[in-house]
Amino acid sequence: EAAVTQSPRNKVAVTGGKVTLSCNQTNNHNNMYWYRQDTGHGLRLIHYSYGAGSTEKGDIPDGYKASRPSQENFSLILELATPSQTSVYFCASGVDWGDGAEQFFGPGTRLTVL
Amino acid sequence: GMPVEQNPPALSLYEGADSGLRCNFSTTMKSVQWFQQNHRGRLITLFYLAQGTKENGRLKSTFNSKERYSTLHIKDAQLEDSGTYFCAAEEAGGSGNKLIFGTGTLLSVKP
């Protein structure tokens, strides 16, 4: 079954540490996205990708890097984690139907930075 | 203002009641998705619309790009409908097929 999976599902990190969140999709979609969700803000776009080797900045990219080594995998990297990056992170794959775009979401990763 | 305004922020219904949620857009949107976020935090896609109206069981959604709004109607609300509902829209002329999310409606269905 086509799906978007994320790992880890939960992560506790220390301030200043490096954190890598991973996302894998079997939808064979070109586009992939990383969001964070905080109370009162809905989901906000951090980085996205058009395909292997491509990464683009979203609306709130500061403090985050992304890597798309293959069609299936898209990682979000926090080089120096800070408590303000405590959040729930969602990955999605996306398809352009021509009349609009649809995204399919993973289960989320809860990150706590102490 | 916000590109996607979602109302109401919170809604309480008794089982069996009908109600509607609405998203207004400050600019022309190409398509809209509606999601339910359940108690486990998962985002479940309810509808994808590029125009018109779709129905699925007790749920019905409409998207009017020209008048810049979308609605989600819930009929005969059930306890399992409780959760947070989000609309997310793709801006016409935007790049990257990006979605702009509303801030959600927290729905509580009571017995």
Short mmCIF file of C-alpha atoms in Angstrom, two decimals:
data_model
loop_
_atom_site.label_atom_id
_atom_site.label_comp_id
_atom_site.label_asym_id
_atom_site.label_seq_id
_atom_site.Cartn_x
_atom_site.Cartn_y
_atom_site.Cartn_z
CA GLU A 1 0.00 0.00 0.00
CA ALA A 2 1.36 3.39 -1.00
CA ALA A 3 2.20 5.41 2.04
CA VAL A 4 4.27 8.11 3.66
CA THR A 5 6.22 6.97 6.70
CA GLN A 6 8.30 8.95 9.16
CA SER A 7 11.01 8.03 11.62
CA PRO A 8 11.46 8.38 14.45
CA ARG A 9 7.92 8.89 15.68
CA ASN A 10 9.13 10.49 18.87
CA LYS A 11 12.46 12.12 19.63
CA VAL A 12 13.97 13.89 22.61
CA ALA A 13 17.06 15.94 21.83
CA VAL A 14 19.34 18.25 23.76
CA THR A 15 19.92 21.89 22.93
CA GLY A 16 22.81 22.22 20.49
CA GLY A 17 22.56 18.64 19.30
CA LYS A 18 21.99 17.49 15.74
CA VAL A 19 18.63 15.96 14.83
CA THR A 20 17.68 14.21 11.62
CA LEU A 21 14.06 13.42 10.82
CA SER A 22 13.46 10.97 8.01
CA CYS A 23 10.60 10.53 5.60
CA ASN A 24 9.96 7.79 3.07
CA GLN A 25 7.21 7.66 0.45
CA THR A 26 6.09 4.83 -1.80
CA ASN A 27 3.66 7.01 -3.79
CA ASN A 28 6.31 7.76 -6.44
CA HIS A 29 5.44 11.44 -6.16
CA ASN A 30 7.96 14.00 -7.32
CA ASN A 31 7.15 16.59 -4.66
CA MET A 32 7.82 16.20 -0.95
CA TYR A 33 7.29 18.63 1.93
CA TRP A 34 8.23 19.18 5.56
CA TYR A 35 5.89 21.06 7.90
CA ARG A 36 5.76 21.84 11.57
CA GLN A 37 2.59 22.12 13.59
CA ASP A 38 2.29 24.36 16.62
CA THR A 39 -0.80 25.34 18.56
CA GLY A 40 -2.54 28.29 16.97
CA HIS A 41 -0.55 28.13 13.73
CA GLY A 42 -1.89 25.19 11.81
CA LEU A 43 0.85 23.63 9.64
CA ARG A 44 3.68 25.76 8.34
CA LEU A 45 5.98 24.81 5.48
CA ILE A 46 9.69 24.48 6.29
CA HIS A 47 11.27 22.97 3.15
CA TYR A 48 10.07 21.18 0.06
CA SER A 49 11.52 19.34 -2.90
CA TYR A 50 10.64 18.82 -6.56
CA GLY A 51 12.61 15.60 -6.88
CA ALA A 52 15.86 13.85 -6.06
CA GLY A 53 18.66 16.35 -5.49
CA SER A 54 16.32 19.33 -5.15
CA THR A 55 15.49 21.27 -1.99
CA GLU A 56 13.64 24.58 -1.72
CA LYS A 57 12.98 26.91 1.20
CA GLY A 58 9.46 27.13 2.49
CA ASP A 59 7.95 29.80 4.69
CA ILE A 60 9.96 29.13 7.87
CA PRO A 61 13.32 27.58 6.82
CA ASP A 62 15.61 29.23 9.40
CA GLY A 63 17.39 26.68 11.56
CA TYR A 64 16.57 23.77 9.25
CA LYS A 65 18.22 22.03 6.33
CA ALA A 66 16.73 19.43 4.03
CA SER A 67 18.11 16.62 1.92
CA ARG A 68 16.47 14.65 -0.91
CA PRO A 69 18.86 11.88 -1.87
CA SER A 70 16.26 9.88 -3.80
CA GLN A 71 12.69 9.99 -5.06
CA GLU A 72 11.56 8.11 -1.98
CA ASN A 73 13.47 9.83 0.83
CA PHE A 74 13.39 13.35 2.20
CA SER A 75 15.16 14.31 5.44
CA LEU A 76 14.88 17.34 7.69
CA ILE A 77 18.05 18.26 9.55
CA LEU A 78 18.40 20.42 12.62
CA GLU A 79 22.14 21.06 12.90
CA LEU A 80 21.91 22.87 16.24
CA ALA A 81 18.59 22.08 17.86
CA THR A 82 16.95 24.73 20.05
CA PRO A 83 13.95 24.49 22.43
CA SER A 84 11.95 26.67 20.02
CA GLN A 85 12.09 23.78 17.55
CA THR A 86 10.05 21.61 19.89
CA SER A 87 7.05 20.75 17.74
CA VAL A 88 5.28 18.07 15.75
CA TYR A 89 6.77 17.63 12.27
CA PHE A 90 4.85 16.27 9.32
CA CYS A 91 6.18 15.06 6.01
CA ALA A 92 4.05 14.85 2.88
CA SER A 93 4.34 13.73 -0.70
CA GLY A 94 2.44 15.61 -3.38
CA VAL A 95 1.01 15.14 -6.84
CA ASP A 96 -0.06 17.75 -9.37
CA TRP A 97 -3.31 16.63 -10.99
CA GLY A 98 -3.21 19.51 -13.48
CA ASP A 99 -6.22 21.26 -11.98
CA GLY A 100 -4.60 21.43 -8.57
CA ALA A 101 -2.23 19.71 -6.20
CA GLU A 102 -2.95 17.10 -3.54
CA GLN A 103 -0.70 16.15 -0.67
CA PHE A 104 -0.52 12.94 1.35
CA PHE A 105 0.77 13.10 4.90
CA GLY A 106 2.84 10.90 7.14
CA PRO A 107 1.93 10.19 10.77
CA GLY A 108 4.12 12.93 12.24
CA THR A 109 7.18 13.06 14.49
CA ARG A 110 6.97 14.63 17.94
CA LEU A 111 10.27 16.36 18.71
CA THR A 112 11.14 17.71 22.13
CA VAL A 113 14.32 19.75 22.53
CA LEU A 114 15.41 20.12 26.13
CA GLY B 1 -5.08 39.38 6.40
CA MET B 2 -4.39 35.67 6.54
CA PRO B 3 -4.50 33.96 3.15
CA VAL B 4 -6.74 31.23 4.59
CA GLU B 5 -9.22 32.14 7.31
CA GLN B 6 -11.02 29.23 8.90
CA ASN B 7 -14.18 29.53 10.96
CA PRO B 8 -15.30 28.84 13.57
CA PRO B 9 -12.16 28.19 15.65
CA ALA B 10 -14.15 25.78 17.81
CA LEU B 11 -17.51 24.08 17.56
CA SER B 12 -19.50 21.90 19.91
CA LEU B 13 -22.29 19.66 18.62
CA TYR B 14 -24.59 17.02 20.03
CA GLU B 15 -24.78 13.66 18.32
CA GLY B 16 -27.14 13.77 15.39
CA ALA B 17 -26.73 17.48 14.71
CA ASP B 18 -25.69 19.03 11.42
CA SER B 19 -23.19 21.85 11.02
CA GLY B 20 -20.77 23.51 8.68
CA LEU B 21 -17.23 24.78 8.64
CA ARG B 22 -15.95 27.44 6.31
CA CYS B 23 -12.68 28.68 4.86
CA ASN B 24 -12.39 32.08 3.22
CA PHE B 25 -9.48 32.90 0.98
CA SER B 26 -7.91 36.33 0.53
CA THR B 27 -6.70 35.40 -2.95
CA THR B 28 -7.69 33.07 -5.75
CA MET B 29 -7.00 29.44 -4.90
CA LYS B 30 -6.60 26.63 -7.40
CA SER B 31 -7.67 23.72 -5.22
CA VAL B 32 -8.48 22.87 -1.63
CA GLN B 33 -8.05 19.89 0.66
CA TRP B 34 -9.93 19.21 3.87
CA PHE B 35 -8.33 17.16 6.62
CA GLN B 36 -9.44 15.71 9.92
CA GLN B 37 -6.77 15.43 12.58
CA ASN B 38 -7.75 12.68 14.98
CA HIS B 39 -6.86 12.15 18.62
CA ARG B 40 -3.66 10.37 17.60
CA GLY B 41 -2.56 13.41 15.62
CA ARG B 42 -2.84 11.85 12.18
CA LEU B 43 -4.02 14.00 9.27
CA ILE B 44 -6.72 12.18 7.36
CA THR B 45 -7.67 13.56 3.96
CA LEU B 46 -11.41 14.06 3.69
CA PHE B 47 -11.65 15.80 0.34
CA TYR B 48 -9.60 17.17 -2.51
CA LEU B 49 -11.48 19.63 -4.73
CA ALA B 50 -10.46 21.72 -7.70
CA GLN B 51 -14.06 22.90 -8.17
CA GLY B 52 -17.64 22.09 -7.31
CA THR B 53 -19.01 19.79 -4.64
CA LYS B 54 -18.11 16.33 -3.39
CA GLU B 55 -19.92 14.07 -0.95
CA ASN B 56 -18.72 11.14 1.06
CA GLY B 57 -21.20 9.60 3.45
CA ARG B 58 -22.21 12.21 6.00
CA LEU B 59 -19.66 14.74 4.73
CA LYS B 60 -20.05 17.19 1.91
CA SER B 61 -17.61 19.83 0.70
CA THR B 62 -17.87 22.69 -1.75
CA PHE B 63 -15.14 24.82 -3.30
CA ASN B 64 -15.88 28.06 -5.11
CA SER B 65 -12.66 29.50 -6.48
CA LYS B 66 -14.28 32.59 -7.95
CA GLU B 67 -15.97 33.58 -4.68
CA ARG B 68 -12.94 32.48 -2.68
CA TYR B 69 -14.38 30.06 -0.17
CA SER B 70 -14.79 26.42 0.68
CA THR B 71 -17.17 24.71 3.07
CA LEU B 72 -17.36 21.37 4.84
CA HIS B 73 -20.75 20.16 6.04
CA ILE B 74 -21.14 17.42 8.59
CA LYS B 75 -24.51 15.72 8.76
CA ASP B 76 -25.75 13.61 11.67
CA ALA B 77 -22.60 14.22 13.73
CA GLN B 78 -21.14 11.18 15.50
CA LEU B 79 -18.72 10.95 18.43
CA GLU B 80 -15.95 9.78 16.11
CA ASP B 81 -16.22 13.04 14.16
CA SER B 82 -14.55 14.83 17.05
CA GLY B 83 -11.15 16.26 16.21
CA THR B 84 -9.58 19.23 14.50
CA TYR B 85 -10.53 20.01 10.91
CA PHE B 86 -8.17 21.87 8.60
CA CYS B 87 -8.60 23.29 5.18
CA ALA B 88 -5.52 23.82 3.03
CA ALA B 89 -5.47 25.53 -0.34
CA GLU B 90 -3.09 25.89 -3.27
CA GLU B 91 -2.73 29.43 -4.52
CA ALA B 92 -3.43 29.96 -8.20
CA GLY B 93 -0.21 31.04 -9.87
CA GLY B 94 1.89 29.83 -6.97
CA SER B 95 4.95 27.62 -7.32
CA GLY B 96 5.83 24.26 -5.88
CA ASN B 97 2.24 23.06 -5.49
CA LYS B 98 2.39 24.43 -1.96
CA LEU B 99 -0.57 24.33 0.40
CA ILE B 100 -1.53 27.14 2.75
CA PHE B 101 -3.23 25.85 5.87
CA GLY B 102 -5.99 27.40 7.91
CA THR B 103 -5.63 27.39 11.69
CA GLY B 104 -8.26 24.70 12.13
CA THR B 105 -11.65 24.14 13.72
CA LEU B 106 -11.74 22.09 16.91
CA LEU B 107 -14.92 20.02 16.78
CA SER B 108 -16.31 18.35 19.86
CA VAL B 109 -19.27 16.01 19.47
CA LYS B 110 -21.14 15.24 22.68
CA PRO B 111 -23.51 12.37 23.42
#
